[in-house]
CSV table of C-alpha atoms in Angstrom, one decimal:
chain,number,residue,atom,x,y,z
A,1,MET,CA,0.0,0.0,0.0
A,2,ASN,CA,1.7,3.2,-1.1
A,3,THR,CA,1.4,6.6,0.5
A,4,ALA,CA,-1.4,8.0,-1.8
A,5,THR,CA,-3.7,5.1,-1.0
A,6,ALA,CA,-3.0,5.5,2.7
A,7,GLN,CA,-3.8,9.2,2.5
A,8,GLU,CA,-7.1,8.5,0.7
A,9,TYR,CA,-8.0,5.9,3.3
A,10,LEU,CA,-7.3,8.4,6.1
A,11,ILE,CA,-9.4,11.1,4.4
A,12,ALA,CA,-12.3,8.6,4.0
A,13,VAL,CA,-12.1,7.7,7.7
A,14,ALA,CA,-12.1,11.4,8.7
A,15,LEU,CA,-15.1,12.0,6.4
A,16,VAL,CA,-17.0,9.2,8.0
A,17,LEU,CA,-16.1,10.5,11.5
A,18,VAL,CA,-17.3,14.0,10.6
A,19,ALA,CA,-20.6,12.6,9.2
A,20,ALA,CA,-21.2,10.5,12.3
A,21,SER,CA,-20.5,13.3,14.8
A,22,ALA,CA,-22.6,15.8,12.9
A,23,THR,CA,-25.5,13.4,12.9
A,24,ALA,CA,-25.1,12.8,16.6
A,25,ALA,CA,-25.0,16.5,17.3
A,26,ALA,CA,-28.1,17.1,15.2
A,27,LEU,CA,-30.0,14.3,16.9
A,28,ALA,CA,-29.2,15.4,20.5
A,29,ARG,CA,-32.0,17.3,22.1
A,30,ASP,CA,-30.4,18.8,25.3
A,31,PRO,CA,-28.4,21.9,24.4
A,32,VAL,CA,-25.7,21.2,26.9
A,33,ARG,CA,-25.1,17.7,25.5
A,34,GLN,CA,-25.3,19.2,22.0
A,35,ALA,CA,-22.4,21.6,23.0
A,36,VAL,CA,-20.2,18.6,24.0
A,37,LEU,CA,-21.0,16.9,20.7
A,38,LEU,CA,-20.3,20.1,18.8
A,39,ALA,CA,-16.8,20.2,20.3
A,40,VAL,CA,-16.2,16.6,19.1
A,41,LEU,CA,-17.4,17.7,15.7
A,42,GLY,CA,-14.9,20.5,15.7
A,43,LEU,CA,-12.1,18.0,16.6
A,44,CYS,CA,-13.1,15.7,13.7
A,45,LEU,CA,-13.2,18.7,11.3
A,46,THR,CA,-9.7,19.6,12.4
A,47,VAL,CA,-8.4,16.1,11.6
A,48,LEU,CA,-10.1,16.3,8.2
A,49,PHE,CA,-8.6,19.7,7.3
A,50,THR,CA,-5.2,18.5,8.4
A,51,LEU,CA,-5.4,15.4,6.3
A,52,LEU,CA,-6.5,17.5,3.3
A,53,GLN,CA,-3.2,19.5,3.7
A,54,ALA,CA,-4.9,22.7,5.0
A,55,PRO,CA,-3.2,23.4,8.3
A,56,ASP,CA,-4.2,27.0,8.6
A,57,VAL,CA,-7.9,26.2,8.1
A,58,ALA,CA,-7.5,23.5,10.7
A,59,LEU,CA,-5.9,25.9,13.1
A,60,SER,CA,-8.8,28.4,12.9
A,61,GLN,CA,-11.3,25.6,13.2
A,62,LEU,CA,-9.5,24.3,16.2
A,63,ALA,CA,-9.5,27.7,18.0
A,64,VAL,CA,-13.2,28.4,17.1
A,65,GLY,CA,-14.8,25.0,17.3
A,66,THR,CA,-13.1,23.7,20.4
A,67,ALA,CA,-13.1,26.7,22.7
A,68,VAL,CA,-15.3,29.6,21.5
A,69,THR,CA,-18.5,27.9,20.1
A,70,PRO,CA,-19.2,25.6,23.1
A,71,LEU,CA,-18.4,28.5,25.5
A,72,LEU,CA,-20.9,30.8,23.7
A,73,ILE,CA,-23.6,28.0,23.6
A,74,LEU,CA,-23.1,27.3,27.4
A,75,LEU,CA,-23.3,31.0,28.3
A,76,THR,CA,-26.5,31.3,26.2
A,77,VAL,CA,-28.1,28.2,27.7
A,78,ARG,CA,-27.3,29.5,31.2
A,79,LYS,CA,-28.8,32.9,30.5
A,80,VAL,CA,-31.9,31.5,29.0
A,81,ARG,CA,-32.5,29.0,31.8
A,82,ARG,CA,-31.9,31.6,34.5
A,83,SER,CA,-34.4,34.1,33.0
A,84,THR,CA,-36.9,31.3,32.4
A,85,ALA,CA,-36.6,30.0,36.0
A,86,ALA,CA,-37.0,33.6,37.4
A,87,ARG,CA,-40.1,34.2,35.3
A,88,ARG,CA,-41.5,30.8,36.4
A,89,ASP,CA,-40.8,31.7,40.1
A,90,ARG,CA,-42.5,35.1,39.6
A,91,ASP,CA,-45.5,33.6,38.0
A,92,GLY,CA,-45.8,30.9,40.6
A,93,ARG,CA,-45.7,33.5,43.4
A,94,GLU,CA,-48.4,35.6,41.7
A,95,GLY,CA,-50.5,32.5,41.2
A,96,SER,CA,-50.2,31.6,44.9
A,97,ASP,CA,-51.1,35.2,45.9
A,98,GLU,CA,-54.2,35.0,43.7
A,99,SER,CA,-55.3,31.7,45.2
B,1,MET,CA,2.9,3.7,3.7
B,2,ASN,CA,5.1,4.4,6.7
B,3,ALA,CA,4.5,3.5,10.3
B,4,TRP,CA,3.3,7.0,11.2
B,5,LEU,CA,0.4,6.8,8.8
B,6,LEU,CA,-0.4,3.3,10.0
B,7,ALA,CA,-0.5,4.6,13.5
B,8,ILE,CA,-2.9,7.5,12.4
B,9,ALA,CA,-5.1,4.9,10.7
B,10,VAL,CA,-5.3,2.8,13.8
B,11,LEU,CA,-6.0,5.7,16.1
B,12,LEU,CA,-8.7,7.1,13.7
B,13,THR,CA,-10.5,3.8,13.1
B,14,LEU,CA,-10.3,2.3,16.6
B,15,ALA,CA,-10.0,5.0,19.1
B,16,MET,CA,-12.1,7.9,17.7
B,17,PRO,CA,-15.4,5.8,17.4
B,18,LEU,CA,-15.0,4.8,21.0
B,19,CYS,CA,-14.6,8.4,22.1
B,20,MET,CA,-17.6,9.4,20.0
B,21,GLY,CA,-19.6,6.6,21.6
B,22,ALA,CA,-18.6,7.9,25.0
B,23,THR,CA,-19.7,11.4,24.1
B,24,ALA,CA,-23.0,10.3,22.5
B,25,ARG,CA,-24.5,8.6,25.6
B,26,GLY,CA,-24.9,9.3,29.3
B,27,THR,CA,-25.3,12.5,31.2
B,28,ALA,CA,-23.6,15.7,30.3
B,29,VAL,CA,-20.8,15.2,32.9
B,30,GLU,CA,-20.2,11.7,31.6
B,31,ARG,CA,-19.8,13.0,28.1
B,32,LEU,CA,-17.1,15.3,29.3
B,33,ALA,CA,-14.8,12.4,29.9
B,34,GLY,CA,-15.3,11.2,26.3
B,35,LEU,CA,-14.5,14.7,25.1
B,36,ASN,CA,-11.3,14.9,27.1
B,37,LEU,CA,-10.2,11.5,25.7
B,38,ALA,CA,-11.0,12.6,22.2
B,39,THR,CA,-8.9,15.8,22.6
B,40,THR,CA,-5.9,13.6,23.7
B,41,VAL,CA,-6.4,11.2,20.8
B,42,VAL,CA,-6.7,14.1,18.3
B,43,THR,CA,-3.5,15.7,19.7
B,44,ALA,CA,-1.6,12.4,19.1
B,45,VAL,CA,-3.1,12.2,15.6
B,46,LEU,CA,-2.0,15.7,14.7
B,47,LEU,CA,1.6,15.1,15.9
B,48,LEU,CA,1.7,11.8,14.0
B,49,THR,CA,0.5,13.6,10.9
B,50,ALA,CA,3.4,16.1,11.2
B,51,GLN,CA,5.8,13.2,11.3
B,52,GLY,CA,4.1,11.1,8.6
B,53,PHE,CA,3.8,13.8,6.0
B,54,GLY,CA,7.2,15.2,6.9
B,55,ARG,CA,5.9,18.7,7.4
B,56,SER,CA,7.0,20.1,10.7
B,57,SER,CA,4.5,23.0,10.5
B,58,PHE,CA,1.7,20.5,11.3
B,59,ALA,CA,3.1,20.1,14.8
B,60,ASP,CA,1.9,23.5,15.7
B,61,LEU,CA,-1.7,22.2,15.5
B,62,GLY,CA,-1.0,19.5,18.1
B,63,LEU,CA,0.7,22.0,20.4
B,64,VAL,CA,-2.3,24.5,20.1
B,65,LEU,CA,-4.7,21.7,20.8
B,66,ALA,CA,-2.7,20.5,23.8
B,67,VAL,CA,-3.1,24.1,25.2
B,68,LEU,CA,-6.8,24.5,24.3
B,69,GLY,CA,-8.1,21.1,25.1
B,70,PRO,CA,-7.8,21.2,28.9
B,71,ALA,CA,-8.9,24.8,28.9
B,72,GLY,CA,-12.1,23.8,27.1
B,73,THR,CA,-12.7,20.9,29.5
B,74,LEU,CA,-12.3,23.3,32.4
B,75,VAL,CA,-14.8,25.7,30.8
B,76,PHE,CA,-17.3,22.8,30.4
B,77,ALA,CA,-16.8,21.6,33.9
B,78,ARG,CA,-17.3,25.1,35.3
B,79,PHE,CA,-20.6,25.6,33.6
B,80,LEU,CA,-21.9,22.0,34.2
B,81,GLY,CA,-20.9,22.2,37.9
B,82,GLY,CA,-22.7,25.6,38.2
B,83,ARG,CA,-25.8,24.0,36.7
B,84,SER,CA,-25.8,21.0,39.0
B,85,ILE,CA,-25.3,23.2,42.0
B,86,GLU,CA,-28.1,25.5,40.9
B,87,THR,CA,-30.7,22.7,40.4
B,88,PRO,CA,-31.3,21.6,44.0
B,89,ASP,CA,-31.3,25.3,45.0
B,90,THR,CA,-34.3,26.1,42.8
B,91,SER,CA,-36.1,22.9,43.9
B,92,THR,CA,-35.8,23.7,47.6
B,93,ARG,CA,-37.0,27.2,46.9
B,94,ARG,CA,-40.0,25.9,45.1
B,95,GLU,CA,-40.8,23.5,47.9
B,96,ALA,CA,-40.5,26.3,50.5
């Protein structure tokens, strides 16, 4: 098996990994679990870009997909949950006052 | 096909599906262990790629991931820990 065949096999494996992790991220319902799967998808995309001889694209994908995107998603989920819980608490208190 | 590419093939076909299986099931905290293992495996794959293709500039990717991976895991652990501490607090407030 020469080097070109090995390279094509590695690219095929990386493509399958990207497809599998993207499907898993799309099928997850909880946003926190989805953020973890999105980080794994970023790692698989980094491997794919590296095997396709694009290290600069892989570097930016690494910085954005591994650190920044899950951080933004977790911050958003926390903010939304907190405001929803506060509104539910306020509504429950008003409901108990009325009753 | 040299030994470095063979090692990349073994890591990508055997180790990465296991990491993805660990991140695809369980609670959010259990998935974090799978993510950390995947970060380590991908770091090894990137360093092996730098050796196998004979391009030393690829090694920077592995070094950057070795810095960013534990930082990302700490970020996840910080937010997940804050959520699991918050949850019994709201439930007791609702009971009271």
